[in-house]
CSV table of C-alpha atoms in Angstrom, one decimal:
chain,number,residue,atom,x,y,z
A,294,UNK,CA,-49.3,-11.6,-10.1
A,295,UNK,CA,-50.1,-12.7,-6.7
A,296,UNK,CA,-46.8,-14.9,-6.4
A,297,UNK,CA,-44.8,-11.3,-8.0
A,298,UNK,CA,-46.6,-9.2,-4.9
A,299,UNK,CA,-45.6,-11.9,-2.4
A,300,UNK,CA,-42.2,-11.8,-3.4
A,301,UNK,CA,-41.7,-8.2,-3.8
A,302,UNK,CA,-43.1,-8.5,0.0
A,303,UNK,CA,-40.8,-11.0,1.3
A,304,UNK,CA,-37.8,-9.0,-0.5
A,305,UNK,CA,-39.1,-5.9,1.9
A,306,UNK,CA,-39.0,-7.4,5.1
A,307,UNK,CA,-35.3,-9.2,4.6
A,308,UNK,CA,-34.5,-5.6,3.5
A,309,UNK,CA,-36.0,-4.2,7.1
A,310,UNK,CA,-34.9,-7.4,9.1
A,311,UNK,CA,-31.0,-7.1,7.5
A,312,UNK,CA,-30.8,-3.3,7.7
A,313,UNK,CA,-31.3,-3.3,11.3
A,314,UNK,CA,-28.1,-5.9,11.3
A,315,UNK,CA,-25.6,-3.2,10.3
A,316,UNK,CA,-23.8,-1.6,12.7
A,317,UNK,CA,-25.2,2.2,13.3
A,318,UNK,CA,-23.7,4.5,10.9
A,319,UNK,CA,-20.8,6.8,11.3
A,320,UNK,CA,-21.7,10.8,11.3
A,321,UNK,CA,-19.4,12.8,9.2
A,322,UNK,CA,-15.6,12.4,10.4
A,323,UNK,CA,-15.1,15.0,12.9
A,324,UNK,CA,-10.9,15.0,12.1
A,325,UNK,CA,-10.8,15.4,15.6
A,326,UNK,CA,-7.8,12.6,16.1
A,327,UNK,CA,-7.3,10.6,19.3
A,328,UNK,CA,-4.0,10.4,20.3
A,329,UNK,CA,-1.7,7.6,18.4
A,330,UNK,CA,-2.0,4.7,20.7
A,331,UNK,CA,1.6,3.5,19.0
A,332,UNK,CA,4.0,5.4,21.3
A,333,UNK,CA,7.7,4.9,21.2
A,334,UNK,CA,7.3,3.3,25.3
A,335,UNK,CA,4.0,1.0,23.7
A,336,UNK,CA,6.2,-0.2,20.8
A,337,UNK,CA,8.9,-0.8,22.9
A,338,UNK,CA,6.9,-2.9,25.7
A,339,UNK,CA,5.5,-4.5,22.2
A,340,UNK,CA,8.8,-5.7,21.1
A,341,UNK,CA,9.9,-6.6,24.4
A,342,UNK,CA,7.5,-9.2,23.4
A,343,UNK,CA,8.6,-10.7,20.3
A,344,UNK,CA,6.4,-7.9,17.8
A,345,UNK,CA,9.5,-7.1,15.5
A,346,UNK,CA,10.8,-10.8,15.4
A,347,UNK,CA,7.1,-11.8,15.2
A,348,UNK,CA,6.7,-8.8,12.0
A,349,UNK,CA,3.2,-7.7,14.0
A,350,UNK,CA,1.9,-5.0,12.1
A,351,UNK,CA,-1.4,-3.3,12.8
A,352,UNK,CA,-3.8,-0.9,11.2
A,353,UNK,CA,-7.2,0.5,12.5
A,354,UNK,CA,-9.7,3.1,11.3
A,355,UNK,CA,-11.3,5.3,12.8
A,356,UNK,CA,-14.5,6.5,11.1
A,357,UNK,CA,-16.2,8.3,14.1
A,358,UNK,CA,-13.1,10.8,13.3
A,359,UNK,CA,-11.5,10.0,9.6
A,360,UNK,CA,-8.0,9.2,11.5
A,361,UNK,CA,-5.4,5.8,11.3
A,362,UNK,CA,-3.4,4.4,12.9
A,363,UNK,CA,-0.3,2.2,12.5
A,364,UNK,CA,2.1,0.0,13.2
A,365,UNK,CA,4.8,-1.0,11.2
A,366,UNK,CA,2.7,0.3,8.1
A,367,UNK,CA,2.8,-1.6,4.7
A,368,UNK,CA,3.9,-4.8,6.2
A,369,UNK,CA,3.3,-7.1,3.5
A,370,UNK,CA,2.1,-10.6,4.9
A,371,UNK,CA,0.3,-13.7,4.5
A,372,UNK,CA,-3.1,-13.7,5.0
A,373,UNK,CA,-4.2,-17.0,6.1
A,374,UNK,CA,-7.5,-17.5,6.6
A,375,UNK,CA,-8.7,-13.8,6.8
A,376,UNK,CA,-8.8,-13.8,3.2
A,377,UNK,CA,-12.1,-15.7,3.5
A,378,UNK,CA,-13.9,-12.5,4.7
A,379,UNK,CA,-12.6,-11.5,1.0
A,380,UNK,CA,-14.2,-15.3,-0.4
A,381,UNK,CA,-17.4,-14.3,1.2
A,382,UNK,CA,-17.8,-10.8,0.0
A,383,UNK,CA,-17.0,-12.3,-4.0
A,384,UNK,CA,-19.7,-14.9,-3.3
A,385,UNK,CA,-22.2,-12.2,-2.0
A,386,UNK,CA,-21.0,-9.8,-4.6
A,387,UNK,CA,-21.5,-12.7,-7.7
A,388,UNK,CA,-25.3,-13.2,-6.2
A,389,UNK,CA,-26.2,-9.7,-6.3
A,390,UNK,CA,-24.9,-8.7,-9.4
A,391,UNK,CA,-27.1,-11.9,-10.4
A,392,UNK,CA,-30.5,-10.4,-8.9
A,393,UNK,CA,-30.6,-12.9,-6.6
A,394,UNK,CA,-29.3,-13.7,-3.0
A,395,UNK,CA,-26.7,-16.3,-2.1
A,396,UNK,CA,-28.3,-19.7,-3.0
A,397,UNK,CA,-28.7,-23.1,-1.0
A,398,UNK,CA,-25.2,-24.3,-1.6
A,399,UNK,CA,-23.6,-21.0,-1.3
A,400,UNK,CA,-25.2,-20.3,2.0
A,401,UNK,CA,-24.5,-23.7,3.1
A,402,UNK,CA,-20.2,-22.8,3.0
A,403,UNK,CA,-20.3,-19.3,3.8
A,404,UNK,CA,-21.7,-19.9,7.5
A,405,UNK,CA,-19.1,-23.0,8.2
A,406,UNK,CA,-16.2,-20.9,6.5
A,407,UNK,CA,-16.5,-18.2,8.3
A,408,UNK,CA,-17.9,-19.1,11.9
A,409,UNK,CA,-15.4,-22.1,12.7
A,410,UNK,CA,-13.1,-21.5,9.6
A,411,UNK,CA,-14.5,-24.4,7.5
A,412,UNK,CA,-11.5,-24.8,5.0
A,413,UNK,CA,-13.3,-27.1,2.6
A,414,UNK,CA,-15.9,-24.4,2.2
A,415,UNK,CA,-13.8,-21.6,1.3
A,416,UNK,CA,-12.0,-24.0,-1.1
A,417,UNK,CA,-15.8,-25.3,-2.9
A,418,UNK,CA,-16.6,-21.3,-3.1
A,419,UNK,CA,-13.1,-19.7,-4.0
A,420,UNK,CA,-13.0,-22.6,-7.0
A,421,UNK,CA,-16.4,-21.6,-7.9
A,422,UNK,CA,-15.4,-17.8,-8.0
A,423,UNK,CA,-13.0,-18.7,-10.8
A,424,UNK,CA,-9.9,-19.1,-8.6
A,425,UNK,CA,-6.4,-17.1,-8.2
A,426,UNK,CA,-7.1,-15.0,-11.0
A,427,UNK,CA,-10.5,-14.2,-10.9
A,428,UNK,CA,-10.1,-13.6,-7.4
A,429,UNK,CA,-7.3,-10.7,-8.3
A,430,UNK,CA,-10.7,-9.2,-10.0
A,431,UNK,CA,-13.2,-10.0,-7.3
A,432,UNK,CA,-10.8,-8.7,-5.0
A,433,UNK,CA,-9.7,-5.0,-7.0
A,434,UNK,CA,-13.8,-4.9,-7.5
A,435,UNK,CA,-13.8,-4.7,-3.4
A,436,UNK,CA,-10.9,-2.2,-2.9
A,437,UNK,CA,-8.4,-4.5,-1.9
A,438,UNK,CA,-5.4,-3.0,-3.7
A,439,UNK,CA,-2.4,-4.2,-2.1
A,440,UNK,CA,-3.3,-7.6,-1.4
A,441,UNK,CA,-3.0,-10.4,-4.1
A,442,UNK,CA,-3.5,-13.8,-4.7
A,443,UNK,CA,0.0,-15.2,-5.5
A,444,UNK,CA,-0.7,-18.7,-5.5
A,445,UNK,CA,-3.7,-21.5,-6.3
A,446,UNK,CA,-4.0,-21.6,-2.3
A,447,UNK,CA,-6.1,-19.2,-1.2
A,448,UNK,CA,-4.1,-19.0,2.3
A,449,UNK,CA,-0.9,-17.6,0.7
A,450,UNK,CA,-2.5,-14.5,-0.7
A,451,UNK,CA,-0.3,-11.5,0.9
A,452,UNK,CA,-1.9,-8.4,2.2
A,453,UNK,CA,-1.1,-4.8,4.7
A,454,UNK,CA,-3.1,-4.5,7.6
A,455,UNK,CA,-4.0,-1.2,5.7
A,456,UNK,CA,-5.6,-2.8,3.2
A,457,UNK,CA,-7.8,-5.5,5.4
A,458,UNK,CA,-8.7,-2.7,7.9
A,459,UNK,CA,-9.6,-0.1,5.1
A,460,UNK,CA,-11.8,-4.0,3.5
A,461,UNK,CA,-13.3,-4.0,7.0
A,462,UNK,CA,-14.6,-0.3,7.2
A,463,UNK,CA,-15.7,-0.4,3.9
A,464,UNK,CA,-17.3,-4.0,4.5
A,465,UNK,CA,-19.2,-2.6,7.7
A,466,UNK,CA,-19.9,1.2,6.9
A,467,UNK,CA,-19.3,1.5,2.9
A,468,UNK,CA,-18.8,2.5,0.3
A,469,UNK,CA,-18.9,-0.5,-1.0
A,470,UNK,CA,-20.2,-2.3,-4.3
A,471,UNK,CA,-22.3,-4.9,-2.1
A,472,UNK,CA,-25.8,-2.6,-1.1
A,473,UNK,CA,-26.9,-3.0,2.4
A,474,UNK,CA,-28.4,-6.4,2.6
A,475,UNK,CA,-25.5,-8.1,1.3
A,476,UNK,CA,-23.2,-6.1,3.9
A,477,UNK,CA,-26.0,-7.0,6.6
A,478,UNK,CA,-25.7,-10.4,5.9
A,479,UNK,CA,-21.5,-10.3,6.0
A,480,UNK,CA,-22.3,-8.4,9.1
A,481,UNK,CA,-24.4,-10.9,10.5
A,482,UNK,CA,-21.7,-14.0,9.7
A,483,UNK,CA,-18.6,-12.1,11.5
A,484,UNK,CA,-20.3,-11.9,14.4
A,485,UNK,CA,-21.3,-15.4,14.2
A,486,UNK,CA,-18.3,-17.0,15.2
A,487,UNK,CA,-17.5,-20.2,16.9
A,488,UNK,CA,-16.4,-19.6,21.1
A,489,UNK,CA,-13.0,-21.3,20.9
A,490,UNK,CA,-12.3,-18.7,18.1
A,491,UNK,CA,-13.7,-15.5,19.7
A,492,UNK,CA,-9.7,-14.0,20.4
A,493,UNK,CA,-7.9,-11.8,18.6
A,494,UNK,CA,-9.5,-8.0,17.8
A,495,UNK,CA,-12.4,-8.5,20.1
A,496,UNK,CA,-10.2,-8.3,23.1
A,497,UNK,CA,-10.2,-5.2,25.5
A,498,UNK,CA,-13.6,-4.3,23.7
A,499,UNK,CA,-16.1,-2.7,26.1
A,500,UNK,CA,-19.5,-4.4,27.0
A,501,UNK,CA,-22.3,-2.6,24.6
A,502,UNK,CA,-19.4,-2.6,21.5
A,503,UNK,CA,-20.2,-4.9,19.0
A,504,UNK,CA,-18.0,-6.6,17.5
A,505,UNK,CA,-17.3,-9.0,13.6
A,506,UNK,CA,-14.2,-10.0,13.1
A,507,UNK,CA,-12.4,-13.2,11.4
A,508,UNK,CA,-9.3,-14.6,12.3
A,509,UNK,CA,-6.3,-16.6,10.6
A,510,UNK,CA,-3.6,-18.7,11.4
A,511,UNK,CA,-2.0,-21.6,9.8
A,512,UNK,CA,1.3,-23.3,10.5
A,513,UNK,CA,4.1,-23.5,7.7
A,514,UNK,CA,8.2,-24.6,7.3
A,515,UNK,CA,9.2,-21.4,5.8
A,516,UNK,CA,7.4,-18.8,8.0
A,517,UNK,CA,6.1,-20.8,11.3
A,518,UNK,CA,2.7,-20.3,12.2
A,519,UNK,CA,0.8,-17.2,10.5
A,520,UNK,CA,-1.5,-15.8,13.2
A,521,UNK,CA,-3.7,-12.7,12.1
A,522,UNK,CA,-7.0,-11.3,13.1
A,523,UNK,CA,-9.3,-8.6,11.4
A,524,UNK,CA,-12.6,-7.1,12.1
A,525,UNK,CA,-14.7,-4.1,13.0
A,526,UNK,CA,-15.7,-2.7,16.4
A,527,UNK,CA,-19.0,-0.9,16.4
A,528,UNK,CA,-19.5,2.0,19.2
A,529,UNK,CA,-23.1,1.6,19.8
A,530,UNK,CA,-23.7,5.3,19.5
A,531,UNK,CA,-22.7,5.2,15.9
A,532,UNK,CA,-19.5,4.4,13.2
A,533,UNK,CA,-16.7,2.6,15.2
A,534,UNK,CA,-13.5,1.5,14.2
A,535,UNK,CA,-11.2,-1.2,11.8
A,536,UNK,CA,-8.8,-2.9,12.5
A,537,UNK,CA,-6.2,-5.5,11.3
A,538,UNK,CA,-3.6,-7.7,13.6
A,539,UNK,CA,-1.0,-9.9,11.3
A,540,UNK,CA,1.8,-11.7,12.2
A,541,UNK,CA,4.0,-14.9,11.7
A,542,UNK,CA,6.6,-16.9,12.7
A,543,UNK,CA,5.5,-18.8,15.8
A,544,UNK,CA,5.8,-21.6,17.2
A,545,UNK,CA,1.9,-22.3,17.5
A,546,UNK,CA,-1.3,-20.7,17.2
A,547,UNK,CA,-1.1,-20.8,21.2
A,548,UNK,CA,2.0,-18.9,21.2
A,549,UNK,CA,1.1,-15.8,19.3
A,550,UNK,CA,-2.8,-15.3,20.5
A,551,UNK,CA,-0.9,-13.4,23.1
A,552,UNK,CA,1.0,-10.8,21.3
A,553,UNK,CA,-2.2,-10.3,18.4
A,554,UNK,CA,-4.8,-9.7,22.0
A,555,UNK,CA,-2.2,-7.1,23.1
A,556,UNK,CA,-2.0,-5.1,20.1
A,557,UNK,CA,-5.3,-5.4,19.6
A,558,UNK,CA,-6.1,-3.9,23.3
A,559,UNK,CA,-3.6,-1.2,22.5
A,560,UNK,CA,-6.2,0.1,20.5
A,561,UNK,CA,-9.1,-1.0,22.1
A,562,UNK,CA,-8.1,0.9,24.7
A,563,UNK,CA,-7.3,4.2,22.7
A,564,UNK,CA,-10.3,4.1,20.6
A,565,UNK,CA,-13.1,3.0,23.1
A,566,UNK,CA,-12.3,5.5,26.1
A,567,UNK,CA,-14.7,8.2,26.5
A,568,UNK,CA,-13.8,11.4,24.6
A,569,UNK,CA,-12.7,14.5,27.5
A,570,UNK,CA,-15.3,16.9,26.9
């Protein structure tokens, strides 16, 4: 009896420690649309820059408001290692629909895979999750529609940046089948991320916005390097917004940090400023 109350206890104050790691909760969406940060002059100065050659496509969501925005919408591309945010929310998902939390081992890969982008670690967990196919389950389960996992590497599933950035609101703010101390501790693992890879949709980000995100990027023969970054940006007076950078066909990871950091302050820039009025 004792060891049931001390448990029930301990369960309590994770709950009240983990809640207070979400990011502070959108109000209702005002509809109240900022304007489209994508204008025909931005695009322009974006391809200037090697965005069309380079297939950049961007999505972000706006919860404070219920808006999107796009670039190049329904861009299908490869995800790289972004899909591990999806490998970590199956793992967390498979615990809690266990009773339990995630377990030595699986919290021994899901900080490495996600915080320097340990690959062995999202190998160990996606084999564990049952693989390509199970993984079309895990991921339909988690609202990720349009993305699938079209080979037995996880890093060539294909994806929108709609569909990540709609994963990534839904991740931080719900709905969501994970309840809130599974999506505290996904919370608390995007943020978590190794300095040498804090770029991508963290850049142009005000101080006081928190940030999670997760970034990709992998070299190939058929497509160059694949360099992609997703995440949410939470305003700290409440809700915030999604967002998703892909792209391919570099020459290096180095090359196309560049282009990714400038979309991405495209819309940090839209979506942070103070509202007139």
């Amino acid at each position: 009896m004792a060891h049931r109350v001390l448990r029930a206890r301990i369960v309590l104050l994770s709950t009240v420690l983990l809640g207070a790691c979400l990011p502070p909760p959108a109000g209702s969406p005002t509809g109240a649309c900022r304007p489209d940060p994508f204008t025909p002059e931005v695009v322009a100065v974006l391809d200037s820059f090697g965005a069309e050659r380079h297939h950049l496509t961007i999505a972000a969501y706006d919860d404070r408001t219920g808006c999107w925005y796009h670039l190049r919408p329904g861009q299908r591309m490869t995800t790289a290692s972004v899909v591990k945010v999806e490998i970590m929310a199956a793992t967390l998902l498979r615990a809690q629909r266990a009773g339990r939390r995630p377990n030595a081992t699986e919290s021994a890969r899901l900080g490495p895979m996600i915080s320097r982008s340990d690959d062995a670690s999202a190998s160990a967990l996606w084999v564990s999750l049952g693989g390509e196919r199970a993984m079309e389950r895990w991921g339909a389960e988690l609202g990720l529609h349009s993305t699938d996992e079209v080979a037995q590497t996880w890093g060539l599933t294909t994806t929108t940046a709609e569909d990540q950035a709609r994963f990534m609101a839904a991740l931080a703010q719900g709905p969501s089948p994970l309840d809130g101390i599974s999506r505290a501790l996904a919370w608390a693992h995007l943020q978590d991320i190794t300095p040498a890879q804090r770029w991508g949709v963290r850049a142009g980000v005000p101080t006081g916005w928190v940030v999670g995100h997760k970034n990709g990027f992998a070299g190939s023969k058929c497509c160059g390097w694949r360099v992609n970054s997703v995440g949410y940006v939470s305003d700290p007076t409440g809700g915030g917004y999604s967002i998703a950078v892909l792209s391919d066909r570099w020459g290096s990871l180095a090359e196309g940090v560049p282009l990714v950091e400038a979309g991405a302050r495209v819309v940090a820039t839209a979506l942070t400023a103070p509202v007139a009025g």
